[in-house]
């Protein structure tokens, strides 16, 4: 059996989990193993219909009221107990904070290795795999030996695809035996940001500003451009270090990794660690005064010019387009 | 309150990467080294918490003798102590690294951890395995939260926050506890020249790590630098004169307006 950890919001699977499911399905097809999921919380039973579209045969619904709130150690202990009762070849989790964290706990509890951020996996007694290193700038080819194998799927690297013949998904309750100590780490509360705009990681259009923007006030014109394109604004590490934008806006190896349809990079030189964050973009348009800047070599489209002149003119033109 | 920040020596994260001929390592012959960016924030936080709560801050690393350079950076940032678990420079996988760090962090007499707060970078910049902190915490039986972007100590509780879509998750951990932090948690201080000079004179504790071997595992076969797509940019024009071409692109080709 290939088991996938599915994160969900109110019974609707997260996109990152559907990506992980795609990797898991490749493994199950290659090894003729069943494709199953494990999910937590009262609303996980609602996953039955949607996961059937992705070929899931069984959802192991971990039933314990205390698990309705995320608790990494309790989730991991539950999965460890599920592994004890099933014949599982591999566990695949999404490469999210939760996915990495829970699977690392499973690895520690079961004394198993874990391969993070996998890009491609070939099943066998030992798995031959490739995985991201250096934030995605490097690929490591490696061999993973474990029983079962623990893998996370690199974010934005797998396109969720439904199956042609929808599976009849069964929901199988699983009741782990959990000590109170397994809940010593749990979400105490959630503070809502109050922001209504689209998040950087999910935006279809991102307008990024770097050191070339010059000041926090000059981001206004980037905000206007983003608004015209129904997108959001991001920033390079240099701009964040200058204090012009909050760290939440940072695109890069140690910031947010974006995968928009269009990334407009304004006044950004294109340092390696920035490009790691935007390599998931389908199209990159660079606006930069320096035709020799690294970003101009890596973009799909380029305008050689000062963003302070180009962006306001573009904003006016877009306003006239409406 | 005693804090420990675990750090790793990594090649300069802004550098262009090339590989050695055997594709086993990053060619570091022309690269500088640094502390992973997340871990730099871990050091800063360890110092601030120790200062605010009348304790000591220690930087701890497992690596080659050259890792002394990064530990001295931590000392120059005003950490009180530094310890190196010296290896021959071979790459250690997460289970072995975590077991060795946990051994070093345990009080030999009763296996109690020798810290109140243990800080890791969320993942190392170079290998990005996302698991050493969790595995150390599990071995030491202390609570752990990854992806921490905000941290406060209230009495003997660590209040850790993690960004999620639409808000922030808040966790409350009884100390001793461990966290994996992300860049943005704080703004790491620049060490003054005077502090750097002083750090050169400070002693660094050394321990010979006793490597724990494990069955099975993950074994590197080779590294690969993904193919570059450089040189493909289509120049739409210069300055504001390019705007009509940009609008055409956005409307007709990319269909984002």
XYZ file of C-alpha atoms in Angstrom:
579
model
C 0.000 0.000 0.000
C 1.087 3.546 -0.765
C -0.232 5.877 1.930
C -0.634 9.632 1.464
C -1.079 12.196 4.210
C -3.910 14.454 3.066
C -4.279 17.888 4.598
C -7.668 19.458 4.097
C -9.747 22.489 4.929
C -13.189 21.418 6.079
C -13.033 18.219 4.027
C -11.661 19.811 0.862
C -8.118 18.614 0.124
C -5.338 21.176 -0.072
C -3.676 21.640 -3.456
C -0.315 20.549 -1.986
C -1.892 17.264 -0.879
C -3.257 16.643 -4.360
C 0.282 17.183 -5.646
C 1.569 14.605 -3.160
C -1.223 12.262 -4.256
C 0.054 12.494 -7.812
C 3.469 11.243 -6.735
C 1.856 8.544 -4.596
C -0.274 7.383 -7.531
C 2.803 7.032 -9.723
C 4.300 4.757 -7.055
C 1.138 2.704 -6.617
C 0.766 2.229 -10.380
C 4.412 1.214 -10.764
C 4.218 -1.363 -7.973
C 0.604 -2.452 -8.367
C 0.002 -1.443 -4.755
C -3.207 0.037 -3.417
C -3.431 3.827 -3.126
C -4.756 4.975 0.242
C -4.895 8.147 2.297
C -4.733 9.093 5.943
C -6.573 12.188 7.129
C -7.357 13.798 10.465
C -10.351 15.579 11.901
C -14.096 15.145 12.005
C -14.569 16.582 8.531
C -12.108 14.192 6.894
C -14.952 11.791 6.063
C -16.063 14.375 3.510
C -12.886 13.679 1.545
C -14.401 10.460 0.177
C -15.927 11.979 -2.940
C -13.083 14.225 -4.004
C -10.283 11.758 -3.315
C -12.067 9.133 -5.412
C -11.405 11.394 -8.387
C -7.705 11.016 -7.662
C -7.762 7.225 -7.393
C -7.805 6.853 -3.619
C -9.315 3.512 -2.647
C -9.456 3.976 1.112
C -9.298 6.962 3.414
C -8.074 6.079 6.881
C -9.937 8.612 8.954
C -8.171 9.056 12.250
C -10.953 9.506 14.742
C -10.257 11.232 18.030
C -11.866 14.523 18.993
C -8.533 15.814 20.192
C -7.176 15.444 16.639
C -9.574 17.979 15.203
C -6.887 20.478 16.131
C -3.491 20.029 14.510
C -1.041 18.293 16.841
C 2.146 17.137 15.080
C 3.264 14.485 17.556
C -0.229 13.000 17.866
C -0.614 12.945 14.082
C 2.767 11.239 13.767
C 2.020 8.721 16.522
C -1.285 7.905 14.788
C 0.473 7.283 11.487
C 3.122 5.181 13.237
C 0.354 3.013 14.745
C -1.387 2.771 11.367
C 1.884 1.553 9.851
C 2.008 -1.174 12.501
C -1.341 -2.534 11.351
C -0.940 -2.232 7.574
C 1.472 -3.441 4.924
C 2.727 -0.075 3.748
C 5.471 0.349 1.170
C 5.714 4.132 1.382
C 4.203 7.161 3.059
C 4.013 10.308 0.941
C 3.315 13.704 2.523
C 3.047 17.152 0.975
C 6.165 19.314 1.250
C 4.409 21.792 3.525
C 5.422 22.853 7.047
C 2.979 20.285 8.411
C 3.889 17.553 5.958
C 7.616 17.830 6.620
C 7.090 18.144 10.367
C 4.720 15.207 10.774
C 6.723 12.860 8.567
C 9.960 13.786 10.344
C 8.246 12.838 13.630
C 7.145 9.539 12.059
C 10.739 8.968 10.977
C 12.002 9.627 14.473
C 9.351 7.469 16.169
C 9.805 4.523 13.752
C 13.565 5.012 13.285
C 13.180 5.457 9.533
C 14.935 7.732 7.075
C 12.940 10.385 5.234
C 13.573 11.997 1.857
C 12.290 15.582 1.742
C 11.094 17.488 -1.309
C 11.195 14.679 -3.862
C 10.922 15.437 -7.577
C 10.860 11.954 -9.042
C 10.785 8.504 -7.486
C 11.376 5.098 -9.032
C 9.987 2.314 -6.881
C 11.877 -0.879 -6.071
C 13.307 -2.640 -3.033
C 15.346 0.496 -2.716
C 13.796 3.664 -4.153
C 15.856 5.620 -6.665
C 14.818 9.217 -6.311
C 15.711 12.799 -7.028
C 15.077 15.567 -4.544
C 15.566 19.300 -4.229
C 18.576 20.688 -2.494
C 19.753 24.240 -2.099
C 16.178 25.464 -2.270
C 15.769 23.898 -5.708
C 18.988 25.141 -7.280
C 20.411 21.636 -7.098
C 18.982 18.179 -7.562
C 20.261 15.259 -5.507
C 19.953 11.778 -6.969
C 19.769 9.343 -4.090
C 18.759 5.857 -2.967
C 16.269 5.475 -0.130
C 16.174 2.264 1.847
C 13.488 1.960 4.506
C 10.495 -0.132 5.389
C 8.321 1.766 4.728
C 9.882 4.619 2.770
C 9.027 8.131 3.933
C 8.852 10.843 1.263
C 7.601 14.383 0.910
C 6.681 15.816 -2.489
C 8.376 19.068 -3.485
C 5.767 21.862 -3.614
C 4.558 23.006 -7.054
C 6.423 20.200 -8.849
C 3.491 17.833 -9.469
C 0.335 18.784 -11.334
C -2.725 17.179 -9.756
C -4.583 15.116 -12.316
C -7.782 13.210 -11.782
C -8.101 9.597 -12.890
C -10.326 8.550 -15.778
C -12.019 5.770 -13.817
C -13.077 7.195 -10.473
C -12.385 4.883 -7.558
C -15.076 3.894 -5.076
C -13.476 5.326 -1.975
C -14.102 3.679 1.372
C -13.737 5.566 4.637
C -12.041 3.405 7.226
C -12.093 4.750 10.795
C -8.801 4.310 12.631
C -8.635 4.776 16.363
C -5.093 5.172 17.622
C -4.188 4.791 21.264
C -2.846 8.204 22.168
C -1.446 9.295 25.504
C -2.193 12.808 26.693
C 1.513 13.580 26.262
C 1.117 13.233 22.481
C -0.881 16.459 22.617
C 1.722 18.585 24.356
C 2.222 20.381 21.024
C -1.049 21.535 19.527
C -2.403 24.686 17.948
C -3.502 26.792 20.896
C -5.289 29.352 18.729
C -5.258 30.860 15.261
C -4.816 34.577 14.783
C -6.413 35.652 11.537
C -4.418 38.133 9.506
C -7.465 40.052 8.349
C -5.876 40.355 4.922
C -8.366 39.686 2.206
C -6.053 39.723 -0.802
C -4.650 36.648 -2.488
C -1.587 35.199 -0.766
C 1.824 35.388 -2.395
C 2.207 31.643 -2.707
C -1.140 31.252 -4.449
C -1.301 34.404 -6.590
C -1.662 33.975 -10.368
C 0.176 37.263 -10.939
C 2.991 38.562 -8.737
C 4.731 41.921 -9.076
C 8.092 41.779 -7.322
C 10.265 44.712 -6.341
C 13.947 44.674 -5.499
C 16.643 47.089 -4.493
C 15.957 49.075 -7.668
C 12.610 50.218 -6.230
C 14.590 52.498 -3.948
C 12.169 53.217 -1.108
C 9.102 51.805 0.642
C 6.943 54.571 -0.836
C 7.881 53.612 -4.380
C 6.172 50.253 -3.908
C 2.905 52.145 -4.395
C 3.305 51.976 -8.160
C 3.951 48.241 -7.923
C 0.825 47.885 -5.795
C -1.167 49.685 -8.499
C 0.241 47.396 -11.184
C -0.526 44.305 -9.113
C -4.069 45.513 -8.551
C -4.581 46.060 -12.291
C -3.467 42.498 -12.918
C -5.478 41.026 -10.004
C -2.216 39.993 -8.407
C -0.137 40.712 -5.356
C 3.211 42.295 -4.508
C 6.382 40.519 -3.430
C 9.942 41.594 -2.766
C 13.524 40.436 -3.006
C 15.620 39.674 0.064
C 17.578 42.878 -0.551
C 14.402 44.969 -0.336
C 13.269 43.160 2.806
C 16.682 43.624 4.416
C 16.385 47.347 3.653
C 13.180 47.310 5.686
C 11.050 48.425 2.741
C 8.752 45.401 2.867
C 7.874 42.845 5.562
C 9.514 39.428 5.482
C 6.145 37.902 4.556
C 6.606 39.480 1.121
C 10.008 37.914 0.516
C 10.312 35.694 -2.548
C 13.263 33.341 -2.477
C 15.055 30.425 -0.942
C 14.300 31.561 2.594
C 11.053 33.297 1.734
C 7.972 32.290 -0.205
C 8.233 30.163 -3.323
C 5.785 31.415 -5.918
C 4.260 29.728 -8.959
C 2.174 32.378 -10.741
C 1.182 32.515 -14.380
C 3.132 35.770 -14.578
C 5.898 37.237 -12.433
C 6.808 40.864 -13.125
C 10.249 41.432 -11.608
C 10.946 45.140 -11.159
C 14.409 46.350 -10.221
C 15.505 42.871 -9.211
C 18.996 41.713 -10.167
C 18.190 37.995 -10.135
C 20.416 36.561 -7.421
C 20.450 32.771 -7.210
C 18.472 32.672 -4.004
C 15.767 34.906 -5.473
C 15.469 32.860 -8.645
C 14.928 29.736 -6.540
C 11.782 31.388 -5.222
C 10.317 32.321 -8.592
C 11.409 29.439 -10.792
C 7.877 28.037 -10.585
C 6.545 31.046 -12.529
C 5.202 30.190 -15.983
C 6.331 33.533 -17.377
C 8.776 36.127 -16.069
C 8.771 39.719 -17.305
C 11.796 41.674 -16.068
C 11.970 45.442 -15.944
C 15.539 46.519 -15.273
C 17.935 49.285 -16.255
C 20.835 46.854 -16.607
C 20.562 44.672 -19.714
C 23.370 42.531 -18.316
C 21.596 41.794 -14.998
C 21.168 38.101 -14.256
C 17.381 38.450 -14.254
C 17.471 39.624 -17.872
C 19.053 36.322 -18.857
C 16.580 34.225 -16.898
C 13.344 36.021 -17.778
C 11.066 35.166 -20.693
C 10.432 38.822 -21.528
C 12.387 41.946 -20.688
C 12.050 45.699 -20.765
C 15.322 47.587 -20.486
C 14.477 50.667 -18.528
C 13.901 52.387 -15.220
C 10.920 50.893 -13.407
C 10.115 54.369 -12.068
C 9.403 55.443 -15.643
C 8.060 52.208 -17.085
C 5.658 51.095 -14.358
C 3.646 54.367 -14.069
C 3.316 54.456 -17.863
C 2.191 50.844 -17.806
C -0.298 51.603 -15.043
C -1.786 54.400 -17.146
C -1.999 52.152 -20.183
C -3.706 49.411 -18.216
C -6.187 51.913 -16.767
C -7.093 52.872 -20.337
C -7.558 49.234 -21.245
C -10.446 48.866 -18.815
C 17.390 30.701 31.038
C 19.920 28.840 28.909
C 19.554 28.706 25.159
C 21.358 26.742 22.463
C 21.343 27.553 18.749
C 22.364 24.719 16.426
C 24.064 26.006 13.297
C 25.626 24.612 10.145
C 28.508 25.821 7.983
C 27.225 26.157 4.406
C 28.623 27.652 1.197
C 27.642 31.280 0.605
C 23.937 31.138 -0.208
C 24.050 33.953 -2.775
C 26.740 32.320 -4.865
C 26.460 30.678 -8.246
C 26.829 26.971 -7.707
C 29.092 24.649 -9.615
C 29.771 21.019 -8.828
C 32.956 19.051 -8.406
C 33.904 16.832 -11.361
C 32.652 13.713 -9.602
C 29.261 15.417 -9.006
C 29.404 14.570 -5.327
C 29.800 18.022 -3.811
C 29.435 21.725 -4.444
C 32.770 23.065 -5.684
C 33.698 25.351 -2.828
C 37.188 26.239 -4.051
C 36.032 29.770 -4.903
C 33.197 30.161 -2.419
C 32.968 31.713 0.997
C 31.055 30.049 3.816
C 28.336 31.285 6.080
C 25.714 30.238 8.624
C 22.408 29.173 7.035
C 20.109 32.235 6.969
C 17.405 30.606 9.124
C 20.067 29.603 11.632
C 21.484 33.104 11.794
C 18.059 34.094 13.123
C 18.221 31.175 15.562
C 21.492 32.545 16.959
C 20.063 36.048 17.268
C 16.977 34.726 19.063
C 19.067 32.581 21.397
C 21.095 35.650 22.392
C 18.039 37.857 22.882
C 16.200 35.280 24.993
C 19.283 34.605 27.123
C 19.806 38.339 27.631
C 16.168 38.980 28.510
C 15.924 36.048 30.893
C 19.285 36.152 32.612
C 20.907 33.108 31.047
C 23.564 31.993 28.643
C 23.451 31.512 24.875
C 25.475 28.744 23.272
C 26.107 28.025 19.598
C 26.589 24.375 18.736
C 27.617 22.826 15.466
C 28.564 19.475 13.993
C 31.043 19.717 11.164
C 34.625 20.000 10.030
C 37.299 21.916 11.943
C 36.609 24.862 9.596
C 33.189 25.246 11.233
C 35.046 27.154 13.946
C 34.659 30.169 11.634
C 30.866 30.086 11.926
C 30.981 29.425 15.664
C 33.195 32.499 16.073
C 30.600 34.464 14.113
C 28.094 33.370 16.744
C 30.449 34.453 19.520
C 30.994 37.805 17.795
C 27.213 38.227 17.775
C 27.661 37.938 21.603
C 26.771 34.321 22.214
C 28.420 33.257 25.457
C 29.785 29.889 24.470
C 30.480 27.763 21.406
C 30.904 24.023 20.992
C 32.090 22.087 17.965
C 31.343 18.425 17.423
C 34.197 17.898 15.042
C 33.846 15.506 12.110
C 36.119 14.798 9.165
C 33.859 16.892 6.951
C 31.935 13.981 5.419
C 28.242 14.704 4.928
C 26.219 13.200 7.761
C 22.616 12.275 7.195
C 19.835 13.569 9.486
C 19.451 10.524 11.769
C 23.163 10.369 12.527
C 23.437 14.147 12.922
C 20.408 14.307 15.202
C 21.516 11.398 17.388
C 24.924 12.985 17.860
C 23.540 16.429 18.633
C 21.077 14.917 21.094
C 23.887 13.072 22.848
C 25.818 16.305 23.168
C 22.763 18.110 24.520
C 21.968 15.512 27.189
C 23.194 15.646 30.695
C 25.157 12.406 31.030
C 23.904 11.725 34.520
C 20.164 11.716 33.953
C 19.649 12.430 30.229
C 17.949 15.718 31.047
C 18.559 18.247 28.301
C 21.168 20.859 29.118
C 19.117 23.809 27.899
C 15.828 25.545 28.406
C 15.314 26.557 24.792
C 16.870 24.870 21.762
C 16.762 26.608 18.391
C 17.308 25.242 14.897
C 16.969 26.716 11.452
C 13.828 25.345 9.830
C 16.016 23.589 7.272
C 19.647 23.921 6.289
C 20.314 26.036 3.204
C 22.393 23.422 1.428
C 20.846 19.998 2.066
C 17.349 21.050 3.193
C 16.346 17.810 4.877
C 13.730 19.463 7.143
C 14.127 16.970 9.994
C 17.193 17.336 12.215
C 15.390 19.549 14.734
C 12.417 17.188 14.993
C 14.657 14.160 15.437
C 16.756 15.843 18.140
C 13.610 16.903 19.991
C 12.196 13.386 19.781
C 15.414 11.885 21.176
C 15.471 14.400 24.012
C 11.709 14.076 24.562
C 11.040 17.795 24.380
C 8.246 19.513 22.416
C 9.062 20.956 19.003
C 7.446 23.324 16.519
C 8.806 23.963 13.011
C 8.410 27.003 10.773
C 8.402 29.493 13.645
C 8.240 33.148 12.571
C 7.616 34.734 15.965
C 8.693 33.652 19.442
C 8.075 34.991 22.942
C 8.942 33.549 26.335
C 6.284 34.048 28.979
C 7.226 32.622 32.369
C 8.331 29.089 31.455
C 6.329 28.868 28.292
C 7.499 29.448 24.726
C 4.777 31.064 22.633
C 5.647 30.185 19.043
C 3.805 31.394 15.959
C 3.709 29.860 12.513
C 2.311 31.554 9.415
C -0.451 29.716 7.601
C -2.787 30.794 4.833
C -4.954 33.589 6.184
C -3.307 33.921 9.568
C -0.985 32.582 12.212
C -1.050 29.407 14.286
C -0.044 29.940 17.909
C 1.578 27.166 19.941
C 2.410 27.229 23.644
C 5.247 24.937 24.667
C 6.366 24.164 28.182
C 10.125 24.578 28.566
C 12.473 22.930 27.911
C 11.421 23.033 24.288
C 12.862 23.194 20.789
C 11.831 25.224 17.748
C 12.757 25.394 14.075
C 12.800 29.049 13.068
C 12.506 30.834 9.749
C 14.209 33.948 8.474
C 12.132 36.994 9.377
C 11.853 35.969 13.032
C 14.248 38.807 13.840
C 16.934 40.909 12.225
C 20.281 39.298 13.091
C 22.782 41.813 14.395
C 25.969 42.679 12.582
C 28.983 41.857 14.694
C 31.251 44.840 15.275
C 34.917 44.624 14.346
C 35.758 44.782 18.042
C 33.427 41.862 18.755
C 34.991 39.888 15.921
C 38.458 40.504 17.320
C 37.333 39.407 20.775
C 35.665 36.317 19.373
C 38.959 35.239 17.838
C 40.426 34.936 21.305
C 37.563 33.026 22.878
C 37.928 29.327 23.361
C 35.647 26.916 21.565
C 34.616 23.749 23.321
C 35.308 20.608 21.338
C 33.793 17.184 21.567
C 34.589 14.145 19.501
C 31.174 12.962 18.391
C 30.409 9.300 18.777
C 28.691 8.467 15.515
C 25.576 6.335 15.838
C 25.072 4.092 12.815
C 21.637 3.156 11.493
C 20.228 0.424 9.281
C 18.875 1.601 5.957
C 18.935 5.205 5.054
C 19.263 7.681 2.264
C 22.428 7.535 0.210
C 23.540 10.235 -2.189
C 24.333 8.987 -5.687
C 25.231 12.289 -7.322
C 24.259 15.933 -7.516
C 22.978 17.696 -10.598
C 22.666 21.372 -11.475
C 19.361 21.716 -13.363
C 19.652 22.862 -16.942
C 19.820 26.599 -17.293
C 17.217 28.410 -19.363
C 19.337 31.525 -19.551
C 19.446 33.662 -22.643
C 15.829 33.169 -23.669
C 14.442 36.603 -22.756
C 12.601 38.426 -25.522
C 13.343 42.144 -25.198
C 10.092 44.055 -25.660
C 11.745 47.473 -25.882
C 13.471 50.177 -23.919
C 11.961 52.500 -21.334
C 8.332 53.697 -21.493
C 8.358 53.140 -25.262
C 8.072 49.418 -24.531
C 4.717 49.811 -22.771
C 2.468 49.148 -25.809
C 4.333 45.909 -26.460
C 3.963 44.956 -22.779
C 0.208 45.613 -22.904
C -0.091 43.486 -26.052
C 1.815 40.702 -24.310
C -0.375 40.864 -21.192
C -3.600 40.950 -23.190
C -2.995 38.708 -26.201
C -0.312 36.191 -25.233
C -0.586 35.832 -21.472
C -4.273 36.792 -21.175
C -3.865 38.318 -17.719
C -5.900 41.434 -18.643
